[in-house]
JSON list of C-alpha atoms in Angstrom, two decimals:
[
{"chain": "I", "resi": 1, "resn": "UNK", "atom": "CA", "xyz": [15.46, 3.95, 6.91]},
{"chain": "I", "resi": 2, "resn": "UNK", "atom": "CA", "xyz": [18.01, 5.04, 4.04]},
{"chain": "I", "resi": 3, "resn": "UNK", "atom": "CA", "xyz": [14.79, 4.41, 1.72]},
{"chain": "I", "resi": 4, "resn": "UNK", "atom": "CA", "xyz": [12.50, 6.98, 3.95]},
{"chain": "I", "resi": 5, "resn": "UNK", "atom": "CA", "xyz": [15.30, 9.47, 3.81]},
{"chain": "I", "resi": 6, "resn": "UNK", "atom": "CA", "xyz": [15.73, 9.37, -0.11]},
{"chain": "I", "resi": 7, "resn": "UNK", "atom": "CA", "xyz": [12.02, 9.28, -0.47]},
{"chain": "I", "resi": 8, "resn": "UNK", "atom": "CA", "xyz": [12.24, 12.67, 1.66]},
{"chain": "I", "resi": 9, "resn": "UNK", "atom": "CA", "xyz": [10.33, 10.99, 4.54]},
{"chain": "I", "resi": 10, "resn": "UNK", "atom": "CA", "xyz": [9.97, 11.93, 8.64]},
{"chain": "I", "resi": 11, "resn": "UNK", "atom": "CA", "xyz": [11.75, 8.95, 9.45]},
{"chain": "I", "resi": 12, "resn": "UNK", "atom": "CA", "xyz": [10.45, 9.30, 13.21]},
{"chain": "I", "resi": 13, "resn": "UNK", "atom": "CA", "xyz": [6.62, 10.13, 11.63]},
{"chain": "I", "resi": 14, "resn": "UNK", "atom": "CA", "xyz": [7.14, 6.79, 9.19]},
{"chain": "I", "resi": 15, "resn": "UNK", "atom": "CA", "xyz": [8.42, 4.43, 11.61]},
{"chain": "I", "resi": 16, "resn": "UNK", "atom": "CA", "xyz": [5.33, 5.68, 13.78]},
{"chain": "I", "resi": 17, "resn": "UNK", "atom": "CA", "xyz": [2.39, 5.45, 10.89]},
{"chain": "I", "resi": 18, "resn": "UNK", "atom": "CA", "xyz": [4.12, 1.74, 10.12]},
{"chain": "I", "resi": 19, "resn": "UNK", "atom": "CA", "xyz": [4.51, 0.34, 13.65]},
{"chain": "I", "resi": 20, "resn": "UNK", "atom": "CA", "xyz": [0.24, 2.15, 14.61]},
{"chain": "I", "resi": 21, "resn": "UNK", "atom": "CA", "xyz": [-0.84, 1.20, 11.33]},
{"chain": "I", "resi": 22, "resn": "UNK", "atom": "CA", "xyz": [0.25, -2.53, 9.84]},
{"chain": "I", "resi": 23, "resn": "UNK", "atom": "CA", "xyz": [-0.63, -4.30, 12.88]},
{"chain": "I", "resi": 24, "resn": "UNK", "atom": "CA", "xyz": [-4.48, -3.42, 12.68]},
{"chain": "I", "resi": 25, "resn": "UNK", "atom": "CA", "xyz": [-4.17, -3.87, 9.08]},
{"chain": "I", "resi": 26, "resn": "UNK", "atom": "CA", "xyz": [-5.34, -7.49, 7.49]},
{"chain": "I", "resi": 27, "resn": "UNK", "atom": "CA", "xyz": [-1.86, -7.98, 5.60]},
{"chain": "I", "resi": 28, "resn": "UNK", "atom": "CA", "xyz": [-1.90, -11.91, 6.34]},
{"chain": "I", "resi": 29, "resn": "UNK", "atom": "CA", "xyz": [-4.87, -12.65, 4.73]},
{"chain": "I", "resi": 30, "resn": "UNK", "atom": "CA", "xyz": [-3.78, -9.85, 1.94]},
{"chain": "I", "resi": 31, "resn": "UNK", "atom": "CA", "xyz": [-0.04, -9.45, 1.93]},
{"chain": "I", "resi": 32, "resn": "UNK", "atom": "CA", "xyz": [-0.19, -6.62, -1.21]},
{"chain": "I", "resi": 33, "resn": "UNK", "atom": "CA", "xyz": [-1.96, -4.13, 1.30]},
{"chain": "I", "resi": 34, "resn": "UNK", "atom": "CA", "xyz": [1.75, -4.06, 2.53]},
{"chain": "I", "resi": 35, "resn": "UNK", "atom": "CA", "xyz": [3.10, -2.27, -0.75]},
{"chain": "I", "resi": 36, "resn": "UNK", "atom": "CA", "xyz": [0.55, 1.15, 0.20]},
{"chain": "I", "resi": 37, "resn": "UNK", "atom": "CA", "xyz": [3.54, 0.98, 3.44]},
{"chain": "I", "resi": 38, "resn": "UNK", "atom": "CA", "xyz": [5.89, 1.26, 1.35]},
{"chain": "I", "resi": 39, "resn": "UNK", "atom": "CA", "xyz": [8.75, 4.26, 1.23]},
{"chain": "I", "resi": 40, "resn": "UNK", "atom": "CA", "xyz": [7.74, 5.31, -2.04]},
{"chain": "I", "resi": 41, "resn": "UNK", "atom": "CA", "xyz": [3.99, 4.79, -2.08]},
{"chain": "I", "resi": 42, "resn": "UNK", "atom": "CA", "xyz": [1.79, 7.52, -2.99]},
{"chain": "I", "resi": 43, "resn": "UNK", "atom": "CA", "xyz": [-0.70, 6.65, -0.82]},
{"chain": "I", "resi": 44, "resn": "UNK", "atom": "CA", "xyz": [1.15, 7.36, 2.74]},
{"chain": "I", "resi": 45, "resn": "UNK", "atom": "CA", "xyz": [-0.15, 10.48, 4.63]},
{"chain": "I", "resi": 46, "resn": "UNK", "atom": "CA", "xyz": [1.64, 14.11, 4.41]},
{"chain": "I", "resi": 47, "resn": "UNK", "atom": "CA", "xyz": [2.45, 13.95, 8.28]},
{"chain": "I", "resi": 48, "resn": "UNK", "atom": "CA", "xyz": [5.16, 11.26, 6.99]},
{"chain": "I", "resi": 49, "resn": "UNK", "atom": "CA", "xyz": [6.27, 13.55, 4.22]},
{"chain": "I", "resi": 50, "resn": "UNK", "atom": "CA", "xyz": [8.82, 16.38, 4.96]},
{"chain": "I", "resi": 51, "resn": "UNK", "atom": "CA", "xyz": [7.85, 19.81, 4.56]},
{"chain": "I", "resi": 52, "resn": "UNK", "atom": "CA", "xyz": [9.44, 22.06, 2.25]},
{"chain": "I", "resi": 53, "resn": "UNK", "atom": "CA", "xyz": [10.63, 24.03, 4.76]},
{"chain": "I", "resi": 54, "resn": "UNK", "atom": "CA", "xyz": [12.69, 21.23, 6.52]},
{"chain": "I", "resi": 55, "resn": "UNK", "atom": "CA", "xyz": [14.16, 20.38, 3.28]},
{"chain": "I", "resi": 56, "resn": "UNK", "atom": "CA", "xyz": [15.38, 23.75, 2.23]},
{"chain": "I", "resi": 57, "resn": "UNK", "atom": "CA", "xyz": [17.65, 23.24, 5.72]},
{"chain": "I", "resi": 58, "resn": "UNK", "atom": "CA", "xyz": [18.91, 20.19, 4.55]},
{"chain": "I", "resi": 59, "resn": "UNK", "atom": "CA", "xyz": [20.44, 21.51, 1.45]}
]
């Protein structure tokens, strides 16, 4: 979870897409759709991103 945080990540709206998501995906007949999962993959929907807002109150 350190990972999602210091990609700036909804840790609760990560851990959500990841546990919905991976199990209807085919990743054990193709493990390397596993890296678009990743903390740092460009390809992972805004919902899991924080919004500027949020991080301002961070700071």
């Amino acid at each position: 979870m350190e990972s999602a945080r210091a990609n700036e990540l909804d840790v609760y709206e990560y851990l959500n897409y990841l546990l919905t998501e991976i199990p209807n995906s085919d990743y054990l007949q193709q493990p390397e759709v596993l890296e678009k999962y990743l903390p740092w993959s460009q390809e992972l929907p805004e919902v899991c991103r924080l919004n500027h807002n949020y991080k301002k109150c961070l700071k």
